[in-house]
Coordinates of C-alpha atoms in Angstrom, one line a residue:
M1 CA 88.4 118.5 94.0
A2 CA 88.9 120.6 90.9
D3 CA 90.5 118.9 87.9
G4 CA 93.6 121.1 88.2
D5 CA 93.9 120.3 92.0
A6 CA 93.6 116.6 91.3
R7 CA 96.3 116.7 88.7
A8 CA 98.5 118.7 91.0
A9 CA 98.0 116.1 93.8
L10 CA 98.9 113.4 91.3
A11 CA 102.0 115.2 90.2
E12 CA 103.1 115.6 93.9
H13 CA 102.4 111.9 94.5
L14 CA 104.5 110.9 91.6
R15 CA 107.3 113.3 92.7
V16 CA 107.4 111.7 96.1
E17 CA 107.2 108.1 94.7
R18 CA 110.2 108.8 92.5
R19 CA 112.2 110.0 95.4
T20 CA 111.2 107.3 98.0
P21 CA 113.2 104.1 97.5
L22 CA 111.9 100.7 98.4
D23 CA 114.1 99.1 101.1
L24 CA 114.5 95.3 100.7
S25 CA 114.8 95.0 104.5
V26 CA 111.5 96.8 105.2
A27 CA 108.0 95.8 104.1
P28 CA 106.1 96.6 101.9
L29 CA 108.0 96.2 98.7
C30 CA 105.2 97.7 96.7
R31 CA 102.9 100.7 97.0
M32 CA 99.7 101.7 95.1
G33 CA 98.1 105.0 94.7
F34 CA 94.7 105.9 93.3
H35 CA 93.8 109.5 92.2
V36 CA 90.4 110.6 91.0
L37 CA 91.1 113.1 88.2
S38 CA 87.5 113.8 87.1
D39 CA 84.1 112.1 87.2
D40 CA 85.2 109.7 84.5
A41 CA 89.0 109.5 84.8
F42 CA 91.4 108.2 87.4
Q43 CA 95.1 107.4 87.7
W44 CA 96.3 104.2 89.3
T45 CA 100.0 104.1 90.2
F46 CA 101.9 101.0 91.2
T47 CA 105.4 101.2 92.6
E48 CA 107.2 97.9 93.1
H49 CA 110.7 96.7 93.8
H50 CA 112.0 94.7 90.9
A51 CA 112.9 91.8 93.2
I52 CA 109.2 91.0 93.9
L53 CA 107.8 90.9 90.3
D54 CA 109.0 89.8 87.0
G55 CA 107.3 90.8 83.7
W56 CA 105.0 87.8 83.7
S57 CA 104.0 88.3 87.3
L58 CA 103.4 92.0 86.8
A59 CA 101.2 91.3 83.8
S60 CA 99.2 88.7 85.7
L61 CA 98.7 91.0 88.7
V62 CA 97.6 94.0 86.6
G63 CA 95.3 91.7 84.5
E64 CA 93.7 90.3 87.7
I65 CA 93.2 93.8 89.3
T66 CA 91.7 95.3 86.1
G67 CA 89.4 92.2 85.7
L68 CA 88.1 92.6 89.2
Y69 CA 87.6 96.4 88.6
E70 CA 85.6 95.6 85.4
Q71 CA 83.4 93.2 87.3
L72 CA 82.7 95.9 89.9
L73 CA 81.8 98.4 87.2
A74 CA 79.4 95.8 85.8
G75 CA 77.7 95.5 89.2
V76 CA 79.0 91.9 89.7
D77 CA 80.3 90.9 93.1
P78 CA 83.9 89.9 92.1
V79 CA 85.1 86.5 93.3
S80 CA 88.7 85.7 92.5
A81 CA 90.3 82.3 92.5
P82 CA 92.7 81.5 95.3

């Protein structure tokens, strides 16, 4: 996919995310998207209902996911604690 096409797909994804509410009565209460923008760039989007994560929980979740990603980049088989 060309860089411009990838960025257009990302823009469309963000437009839809902004207009798609999360309903407390229907799972899931979070959504993730991953868009490859080029050979060395990507955009990870995370949409969540404020009722499921507070600031500390969100920071912990993002830290855990990025730590696992860094392990994968380093060629390590990631193992996370329960």
